[in-house]
Tab-separated table of C-alpha atoms and ligand atoms in Angstrom:
chain	number	residue	atom	x	y	z
A	1	MET	CA	-20.788	-3.494	19.254
A	2	LEU	CA	-18.170	-1.934	16.949
A	3	LYS	CA	-19.323	1.401	15.505
A	4	ILE	CA	-18.370	1.861	11.856
A	5	ALA	CA	-18.485	4.915	9.562
A	6	HIS	CA	-18.361	4.120	5.840
A	7	VAL	CA	-16.941	6.902	3.634
A	8	GLY	CA	-17.383	6.853	-0.163
A	9	CYS	CA	-20.694	5.430	-1.408
A	10	GLY	CA	-19.880	4.963	-5.105
A	11	GLY	CA	-19.647	1.912	-7.356
A	12	MET	CA	-17.456	-0.233	-5.109
A	13	SER	CA	-19.278	0.448	-1.857
A	14	ALA	CA	-21.939	-2.244	-2.466
A	15	ALA	CA	-19.239	-4.946	-2.229
A	16	TRP	CA	-18.353	-3.605	1.236
A	17	LEU	CA	-21.843	-2.973	2.509
A	18	ASP	CA	-23.262	-6.281	1.219
A	19	ALA	CA	-20.419	-8.017	3.061
A	20	LEU	CA	-21.611	-6.494	6.358
A	21	LYS	CA	-24.959	-8.236	6.218
A	22	GLY	CA	-25.286	-10.791	8.985
A	23	GLN	CA	-22.271	-9.474	10.956
A	24	ALA	CA	-23.925	-9.234	14.361
A	25	ASP	CA	-21.086	-7.511	16.221
A	26	ILE	CA	-20.920	-4.274	14.212
A	27	GLU	CA	-23.127	-1.231	13.835
A	28	LEU	CA	-23.002	0.938	10.715
A	29	VAL	CA	-23.444	4.415	12.233
A	30	ALA	CA	-22.738	6.685	9.248
A	31	LEU	CA	-22.672	6.707	5.444
A	32	ILE	CA	-20.766	9.635	4.043
A	33	ASP	CA	-20.125	10.823	0.492
A	34	LEU	CA	-19.404	14.201	-1.103
A	35	ARG	CA	-22.594	13.503	-3.060
A	36	LEU	CA	-25.394	13.590	-0.508
A	37	GLU	CA	-27.738	11.542	-2.705
A	38	SER	CA	-25.199	8.669	-2.795
A	39	ALA	CA	-24.847	8.703	0.999
A	40	GLN	CA	-28.609	8.776	1.446
A	41	ALA	CA	-29.217	5.967	-1.045
A	42	ALA	CA	-26.675	3.747	0.764
A	43	ARG	CA	-28.165	4.664	4.155
A	44	ASP	CA	-31.698	3.812	2.951
A	45	ARG	CA	-30.543	0.458	1.607
A	46	TYR	CA	-28.142	-0.713	4.295
A	47	ALA	CA	-28.685	1.130	7.599
A	48	PRO	CA	-31.871	3.225	7.780
A	49	ALA	CA	-31.084	4.383	11.344
A	50	ALA	CA	-27.585	5.656	10.406
A	51	PHE	CA	-26.443	9.215	9.693
A	52	ALA	CA	-26.086	10.189	6.017
A	53	GLY	CA	-24.013	13.260	5.147
A	54	THR	CA	-21.222	14.845	3.140
A	55	ASP	CA	-18.715	16.097	5.745
A	56	PHE	CA	-16.623	13.282	7.210
A	57	ASP	CA	-14.349	15.603	9.251
A	58	ALA	CA	-17.328	17.206	10.997
A	59	PHE	CA	-18.925	13.824	11.711
A	60	ILE	CA	-15.804	12.252	13.118
A	61	LYS	CA	-15.165	15.245	15.423
A	62	GLU	CA	-18.575	14.994	17.038
A	63	ASN	CA	-19.289	11.248	17.114
A	64	ALA	CA	-17.742	8.166	18.683
A	65	VAL	CA	-16.597	5.781	15.948
A	66	ASP	CA	-14.391	2.698	16.360
A	67	ALA	CA	-13.484	2.066	12.726
A	68	VAL	CA	-13.712	3.761	9.350
A	69	PHE	CA	-14.158	2.093	5.974
A	70	ASN	CA	-12.479	4.280	3.351
A	71	CYS	CA	-14.032	3.522	-0.036
A	72	THR	CA	-13.338	6.886	-1.638
A	73	ILE	CA	-11.347	7.560	-4.813
A	74	PRO	CA	-7.539	7.137	-4.552
A	75	GLU	CA	-6.738	10.852	-4.128
A	76	ALA	CA	-9.091	11.050	-1.114
A	77	HIS	CA	-7.576	8.023	0.642
A	78	PHE	CA	-4.910	10.114	2.404
A	79	PRO	CA	-7.093	12.886	3.915
A	80	VAL	CA	-9.900	10.544	4.954
A	81	THR	CA	-7.551	7.926	6.452
A	82	MET	CA	-5.436	10.528	8.276
A	83	ALA	CA	-8.496	12.249	9.769
A	84	ALA	CA	-9.810	8.885	10.965
A	85	LEU	CA	-6.492	7.745	12.481
A	86	GLN	CA	-5.952	11.100	14.190
A	87	ARG	CA	-9.369	10.705	15.821
A	88	GLY	CA	-8.351	7.286	17.155
A	89	CYS	CA	-10.221	5.106	14.637
A	90	HIS	CA	-8.987	1.904	13.033
A	91	VAL	CA	-9.122	2.120	9.221
A	92	LEU	CA	-9.761	-0.377	6.464
A	93	THR	CA	-9.169	1.320	3.122
A	94	GLU	CA	-9.682	0.497	-0.523
A	95	LYS	CA	-6.574	0.009	-2.588
A	96	PRO	CA	-4.327	1.761	-3.419
A	97	LEU	CA	-3.330	2.571	0.167
A	98	ALA	CA	-2.179	6.050	-0.923
A	99	ASN	CA	-1.432	8.206	-3.915
A	100	THR	CA	2.285	8.482	-3.096
A	101	LEU	CA	4.796	6.483	-1.059
A	102	SER	CA	5.411	9.377	1.298
A	103	GLU	CA	1.678	9.673	2.003
A	104	ALA	CA	1.627	5.941	2.719
A	105	GLN	CA	4.550	6.280	5.141
A	106	GLN	CA	2.829	9.146	6.983
A	107	MET	CA	-0.318	7.046	7.314
A	108	ILE	CA	1.650	4.090	8.690
A	109	GLN	CA	3.471	6.299	11.214
A	110	THR	CA	0.193	7.869	12.347
A	111	ALA	CA	-1.398	4.438	12.763
A	112	GLN	CA	1.603	3.272	14.805
A	113	GLN	CA	1.652	6.410	16.977
A	114	ASN	CA	-2.055	6.054	17.714
A	115	GLU	CA	-1.825	2.257	18.092
A	116	ARG	CA	-4.554	1.780	15.492
A	117	ILE	CA	-4.876	-0.826	12.739
A	118	LEU	CA	-4.552	0.433	9.167
A	119	SER	CA	-5.249	-2.245	6.577
A	120	VAL	CA	-5.937	-2.449	2.840
A	121	ILE	CA	-8.573	-4.319	0.829
A	122	GLN	CA	-6.436	-6.524	-1.425
A	123	ASN	CA	-9.358	-8.834	-2.000
A	124	ARG	CA	-7.808	-10.751	-4.899
A	125	ARG	CA	-5.218	-12.461	-2.676
A	126	TYR	CA	-8.128	-13.756	-0.576
A	127	GLN	CA	-9.815	-15.643	-3.398
A	128	ARG	CA	-9.949	-19.417	-3.121
A	129	SER	CA	-8.220	-19.868	-6.482
A	130	ILE	CA	-5.030	-17.987	-5.613
A	131	ARG	CA	-4.908	-19.663	-2.191
A	132	PHE	CA	-5.108	-22.985	-4.017
A	133	ILE	CA	-2.279	-22.005	-6.377
A	134	ARG	CA	-0.104	-20.908	-3.473
A	135	ASN	CA	-0.754	-24.200	-1.699
A	136	CYS	CA	0.373	-26.023	-4.873
A	137	ILE	CA	3.600	-23.993	-4.875
A	138	GLU	CA	4.190	-24.572	-1.157
A	139	SER	CA	3.571	-28.324	-1.509
A	140	GLY	CA	6.718	-28.444	-3.663
A	141	LYS	CA	4.943	-30.116	-6.619
A	142	ILE	CA	6.788	-28.020	-9.206
A	143	GLY	CA	9.926	-27.479	-7.114
A	144	GLU	CA	11.591	-24.190	-6.341
A	145	VAL	CA	9.902	-21.371	-8.299
A	146	SER	CA	12.131	-19.205	-10.483
A	147	GLU	CA	9.612	-17.271	-12.568
A	148	LEU	CA	6.130	-15.784	-12.469
A	149	ALA	CA	4.526	-14.377	-15.608
A	150	ALA	CA	1.178	-12.573	-15.628
A	151	ASP	CA	-0.764	-11.296	-18.631
A	152	TYR	CA	-3.631	-8.899	-18.025
A	153	TYR	CA	-5.540	-7.625	-21.055
A	154	MET	CA	-8.919	-5.904	-20.558
A	155	GLY	CA	-10.953	-3.118	-22.131
A	156	PRO	CA	-13.350	-1.776	-19.448
A	157	ARG	CA	-15.067	1.574	-20.097
A	158	PHE	CA	-15.419	2.793	-16.510
A	159	GLY	CA	-15.753	6.502	-17.138
A	160	GLY	CA	-15.006	8.594	-14.003
A	161	PHE	CA	-11.716	9.106	-12.162
A	162	ARG	CA	-9.729	6.332	-13.887
A	163	GLU	CA	-9.899	7.994	-17.280
A	164	GLU	CA	-8.478	11.251	-15.863
A	165	MET	CA	-5.858	10.071	-13.350
A	166	ASP	CA	-2.141	9.466	-13.991
A	167	SER	CA	-1.099	5.805	-14.460
A	168	PRO	CA	-4.594	4.283	-14.076
A	169	LEU	CA	-3.543	0.728	-14.984
A	170	LEU	CA	-0.514	0.606	-12.698
A	171	LEU	CA	-2.022	2.459	-9.747
A	172	ASP	CA	-5.630	1.324	-9.818
A	173	MET	CA	-5.374	-2.249	-11.163
A	174	ALA	CA	-1.820	-3.594	-11.327
A	175	ILE	CA	-1.574	-2.979	-7.567
A	176	HIS	CA	-3.738	-6.131	-7.275
A	177	HIS	CA	-1.519	-8.170	-9.623
A	178	PHE	CA	1.684	-6.951	-7.966
A	179	ASP	CA	0.249	-7.836	-4.562
A	180	MET	CA	-0.726	-11.270	-5.931
A	181	ALA	CA	2.842	-11.728	-7.209
A	182	ARG	CA	4.228	-10.985	-3.731
A	183	PHE	CA	1.716	-13.422	-2.278
A	184	LEU	CA	2.763	-16.185	-4.693
A	185	ALA	CA	6.479	-15.406	-4.504
A	186	GLY	CA	6.425	-15.305	-0.704
A	187	GLY	CA	8.784	-12.333	-0.689
A	188	ASN	CA	9.471	-8.802	-1.810
A	189	PRO	CA	10.944	-7.432	-5.031
A	190	ARG	CA	14.402	-5.937	-5.295
A	191	THR	CA	14.387	-4.215	-8.716
A	192	VAL	CA	12.000	-3.156	-11.497
A	193	PHE	CA	12.292	-2.104	-15.104
A	194	CYS	CA	9.033	-0.815	-16.555
A	195	HIS	CA	7.702	0.710	-19.753
A	196	GLU	CA	4.318	2.439	-19.393
A	197	TRP	CA	2.575	3.982	-22.388
A	198	ASN	CA	-0.788	5.038	-23.759
A	199	PRO	CA	-1.627	3.125	-26.972
A	200	PRO	CA	-3.421	4.939	-29.830
A	201	GLN	CA	-6.768	3.244	-29.106
A	202	SER	CA	-6.637	4.171	-25.391
A	203	TRP	CA	-9.573	6.031	-23.828
A	204	TYR	CA	-7.508	6.971	-20.759
A	205	ARG	CA	-5.706	10.310	-20.461
A	206	THR	CA	-2.463	8.479	-19.563
A	207	GLY	CA	-0.949	5.028	-19.005
A	208	GLY	CA	-3.452	2.556	-20.489
A	209	SER	CA	-0.734	-0.122	-20.809
A	210	ALA	CA	2.476	-1.156	-19.042
A	211	HIS	CA	5.021	-3.953	-19.140
A	212	ALA	CA	7.189	-4.461	-16.073
A	213	LEU	CA	9.981	-6.824	-15.116
A	214	PHE	CA	10.693	-7.359	-11.404
A	215	GLN	CA	13.459	-9.297	-9.753
A	216	PHE	CA	12.668	-10.512	-6.242
A	217	GLU	CA	15.047	-10.699	-3.299
A	218	ASN	CA	15.135	-14.510	-3.632
A	219	GLY	CA	16.137	-14.245	-7.312
A	220	LEU	CA	12.655	-15.038	-8.672
A	221	VAL	CA	11.713	-13.023	-11.790
A	222	PHE	CA	8.195	-11.635	-12.278
A	223	ASN	CA	7.238	-10.537	-15.787
A	224	TYR	CA	4.018	-8.474	-16.055
A	225	ARG	CA	2.240	-7.437	-19.247
A	226	GLY	CA	-0.812	-5.301	-18.557
A	227	SER	CA	-3.356	-3.338	-20.545
A	228	TRP	CA	-6.612	-1.624	-19.676
A	229	CYS	CA	-7.317	-0.572	-23.256
A	230	THR	CA	-7.366	-3.846	-25.158
A	231	ASN	CA	-10.278	-4.483	-27.476
A	232	GLY	CA	-11.070	-8.180	-27.688
A	233	ALA	CA	-9.734	-11.417	-26.155
A	234	PRO	CA	-9.847	-10.327	-22.493
A	235	THR	CA	-8.065	-12.249	-19.743
A	236	SER	CA	-9.441	-12.779	-16.244
A	237	TRP	CA	-9.526	-9.764	-13.893
A	238	ASN	CA	-6.936	-11.734	-11.929
A	239	ALA	CA	-4.651	-11.938	-15.038
A	240	ALA	CA	-3.496	-15.205	-16.633
A	241	TRP	CA	-0.488	-16.737	-14.861
A	242	ARG	CA	2.405	-19.065	-15.644
A	243	ILE	CA	4.488	-20.219	-12.698
A	244	VAL	CA	7.783	-21.892	-13.562
A	245	GLY	CA	9.464	-24.214	-11.058
A	246	ARG	CA	12.538	-26.445	-11.091
A	247	LYS	CA	10.510	-29.599	-11.931
A	248	GLY	CA	7.393	-28.238	-13.602
A	249	SER	CA	4.977	-25.424	-14.358
A	250	ILE	CA	1.546	-24.244	-13.315
A	251	ILE	CA	-0.744	-22.552	-15.803
A	252	TRP	CA	-3.641	-20.689	-14.156
A	253	ASP	CA	-6.175	-18.746	-16.204
A	254	GLY	CA	-6.882	-16.506	-13.209
A	255	ASP	CA	-10.313	-18.026	-12.710
A	256	ASP	CA	-11.013	-21.716	-12.167
A	257	ARG	CA	-8.772	-23.449	-14.745
A	258	VAL	CA	-5.460	-24.816	-13.466
A	259	ARG	CA	-3.001	-27.101	-15.262
A	260	ILE	CA	0.036	-28.511	-13.496
A	261	GLU	CA	2.744	-30.187	-15.589
A	262	VAL	CA	5.616	-31.922	-13.812
A	263	VAL	CA	8.568	-33.653	-15.480
A	264	GLU	CA	9.384	-36.568	-13.194
A	265	LYS	CA	12.065	-38.258	-15.349
A	266	ALA	CA	14.052	-35.710	-17.351
A	267	SER	CA	15.279	-38.064	-20.107
A	268	GLY	CA	15.166	-37.653	-23.889
A	269	PHE	CA	14.903	-34.519	-26.058
A	270	MET	CA	11.414	-33.487	-24.854
A	271	PRO	CA	10.837	-35.301	-21.534
A	272	LYS	CA	7.241	-36.256	-20.879
A	273	ALA	CA	5.381	-34.278	-18.286
A	274	ARG	CA	2.744	-35.655	-15.943
A	275	ILE	CA	-0.306	-33.443	-16.455
A	276	ARG	CA	-2.934	-32.755	-13.810
A	277	LYS	CA	-5.938	-30.462	-14.003
A	278	PRO	CA	-7.100	-30.184	-10.405
A	279	LYS	CA	-10.458	-28.737	-9.434
A	280	ILE	CA	-10.252	-25.757	-7.159
A	281	PRO	CA	-12.180	-26.681	-3.995
A	282	ALA	CA	-15.094	-24.566	-2.732
A	283	ALA	CA	-14.153	-21.552	-0.656
A	284	PRO	CA	-14.351	-21.457	3.105
A	285	ASN	CA	-15.802	-18.072	4.136
A	286	HIS	CA	-12.443	-16.583	5.020
A	287	GLU	CA	-11.226	-17.013	1.422
A	288	SER	CA	-13.806	-14.964	-0.382
A	289	GLY	CA	-12.715	-11.402	-1.112
A	290	HIS	CA	-14.179	-8.344	0.611
A	291	ALA	CA	-16.217	-10.282	3.204
A	292	SER	CA	-13.183	-12.237	4.381
A	293	LEU	CA	-10.985	-9.143	4.636
A	294	ILE	CA	-13.629	-7.191	6.533
A	295	ARG	CA	-14.166	-10.114	8.937
A	296	GLU	CA	-10.430	-10.457	9.506
A	297	PHE	CA	-10.127	-6.686	10.155
A	298	ILE	CA	-12.895	-6.790	12.772
A	299	ASP	CA	-11.432	-9.878	14.460
A	300	CYS	CA	-8.006	-8.193	14.525
A	301	ILE	CA	-9.440	-5.092	16.229
A	302	ARG	CA	-11.007	-7.341	18.858
A	303	CYS	CA	-7.877	-9.371	19.622
A	304	GLY	CA	-5.157	-6.787	18.863
A	305	ARG	CA	-3.526	-8.568	15.900
A	306	GLN	CA	-2.389	-7.136	12.554
A	307	PRO	CA	-4.361	-8.326	9.482
A	308	GLU	CA	-2.496	-10.030	6.625
A	309	THR	CA	-2.825	-6.920	4.446
A	310	TYR	CA	-1.882	-4.347	7.111
A	311	ALA	CA	-0.372	-1.187	5.665
A	312	GLY	CA	3.167	-1.916	6.894
A	313	ASP	CA	3.188	-4.974	4.643
A	314	ASN	CA	1.030	-3.593	1.839
A	315	ILE	CA	3.453	-0.718	1.274
A	316	HIS	CA	5.740	-3.265	-0.438
A	317	SER	CA	3.031	-3.825	-3.086
A	318	LEU	CA	2.508	-0.070	-3.374
A	319	ALA	CA	6.275	0.423	-3.780
A	320	MET	CA	6.156	-1.950	-6.784
A	321	VAL	CA	3.612	0.386	-8.398
A	322	PHE	CA	5.401	3.659	-7.731
A	323	LYS	CA	8.850	2.347	-8.588
A	324	ALA	CA	7.444	0.903	-11.828
A	325	ILE	CA	5.990	4.305	-12.728
A	326	GLU	CA	9.284	6.018	-11.843
A	327	SER	CA	11.294	3.437	-13.792
A	328	SER	CA	9.232	4.126	-16.888
A	329	ARG	CA	9.647	7.894	-16.538
A	330	LYS	CA	13.402	7.595	-16.011
A	331	GLY	CA	13.845	4.872	-18.632
A	332	ARG	CA	15.993	2.665	-16.377
A	333	MET	CA	15.934	-0.149	-13.850
A	334	LEU	CA	15.321	0.977	-10.250
A	335	LYS	CA	15.604	-0.550	-6.803
A	336	VAL	CA	12.218	-1.391	-5.274
A	337	HIS	CA	13.590	-2.643	-2.006
A	338	PHE	CA	11.776	-0.604	0.572
A	339	ARG	CA	12.036	-0.340	4.341
A	340	PRO	CA	8.799	1.182	5.675
A	341	ASP	CA	10.512	2.193	8.917
A	342	LYS	CA	13.163	4.349	7.208
R	401	LIG	N1	-10.849	-3.956	-4.525
R	401	LIG	C1	-11.395	-3.950	-5.738
R	401	LIG	O1	-11.523	-4.978	-6.395
R	401	LIG	C2	-11.846	-2.642	-6.318
R	401	LIG	C3	-12.641	-2.587	-7.460
R	401	LIG	C4	-13.061	-1.331	-7.914
R	401	LIG	C5	-12.672	-0.180	-7.240
R	401	LIG	N2	-11.857	-0.273	-6.160
R	401	LIG	C6	-11.397	0.923	-5.447
R	401	LIG	O2	-12.486	1.473	-4.697
R	401	LIG	C7	-12.316	2.890	-4.584
R	401	LIG	C8	-13.597	3.545	-5.053
R	401	LIG	O3	-13.836	3.189	-6.394
R	401	LIG	P1	-15.310	3.300	-7.013
R	401	LIG	O4	-15.253	2.515	-8.259
R	401	LIG	O5	-16.334	3.025	-5.975
R	401	LIG	O6	-15.320	4.871	-7.377
R	401	LIG	P2	-16.595	5.801	-7.541
R	401	LIG	O7	-16.127	7.033	-8.203
R	401	LIG	O8	-17.743	5.033	-8.117
R	401	LIG	O9	-16.998	6.142	-6.021
R	401	LIG	C9	-16.175	6.874	-5.152
R	401	LIG	C10	-17.073	7.699	-4.254
R	401	LIG	O10	-16.260	8.386	-3.299
R	401	LIG	C11	-16.802	9.676	-3.122
R	401	LIG	N3	-15.774	10.549	-2.573
R	401	LIG	C12	-14.662	11.020	-3.205
R	401	LIG	N4	-13.937	11.770	-2.342
R	401	LIG	C13	-14.589	11.757	-1.171
R	401	LIG	C14	-14.336	12.354	0.108
R	401	LIG	N5	-13.253	13.112	0.333
R	401	LIG	N6	-15.237	12.172	1.114
R	401	LIG	C15	-16.334	11.409	0.894
R	401	LIG	N7	-16.647	10.838	-0.295
R	401	LIG	C16	-15.767	10.982	-1.304
R	401	LIG	C17	-17.300	10.086	-4.508
R	401	LIG	O11	-18.261	11.118	-4.424
R	401	LIG	C18	-17.868	8.758	-5.024
R	401	LIG	O12	-19.249	8.624	-4.736
R	401	LIG	C19	-11.075	3.234	-5.397
R	401	LIG	O13	-9.968	3.359	-4.557
R	401	LIG	C20	-10.897	2.022	-6.333
R	401	LIG	O14	-9.551	1.809	-6.665
R	401	LIG	C21	-11.467	-1.474	-5.693
């Protein structure tokens, strides 16, 4: 039985704790939050026999725990993850992995030194729809891909930490879209040019909107337009995507609508495209967000493998975020290329 301590019992924690239901090989031994009432409410709902408290460091010093779920706010990811790794626990953390690249590197080194798994919930790359889109790309239907474009326009009123933090869109949301772009591109970016700003209608302290242009190592270009302060006409949480290949294009609304147009005979002024609108098939369990990532993490602990979203890989998505922020501040294109071991 794998003993798990869950830290951070706020809005997102239900997605984690619901996903644990029916997992026979784990035991939730502690629910911890700076707000005792949140920890107690989660304990009462999900694991009545577990400990509920506010002091993670004290708990982890005195109790045997195999793995820690870090579902705290971004600025607490580093201290909670480091304390867990230093006590010999495996860690699955909410995105973003860390609040800076150097924090992320320290976490990765500590995980390596202690031979522990450190992995990140990038649940959007585990959805059936994006897996389907990637399969379409890999099948060669549209030929070699040269361009990805993603539009993300939303106006959520979260309240809380997002409205106070620096770069909320890029750090707290675009991390998903950038990770999805790496997943679809099958590689890592080389450069970024970004403009981040806070439009007049924004209810965030900083960075409600950003546009970023990435060039990948394989030459592919990724164009991202994002906003967390748009009133009206929202896109999907996954963003709306256009994927341009040598022979055709894929239009994906980010949810369940896909359109594939392929030009088979390129003759005439506007060659006719063959249009298909495939149905995205139902998801096997391993392709369904938090539950699939948590299951993979547990299986990896048991058989000593690295999960798909282990920190050593995820740092490339995080580098896209921080280099985009830096590019905007400096007003110039920057290298993103990042070697986690250096
Ligand atoms: N993967 C996704 O799709 C997704 C969606 C939403 C949020 N998130 C991420 O989940 C994380 C939590 O977001 P949320 O919306 O639940 O925030 P929230 O503010 O609702 O909850 C965070 C909780 O963490 C607690 N906390 C903060 N520091 C702590 C510490 N040092 N020790 C113990 N508890 C601590 C707070 O008291 C709060 O209850 C963030 O990193 C966010 O980016 C991910």
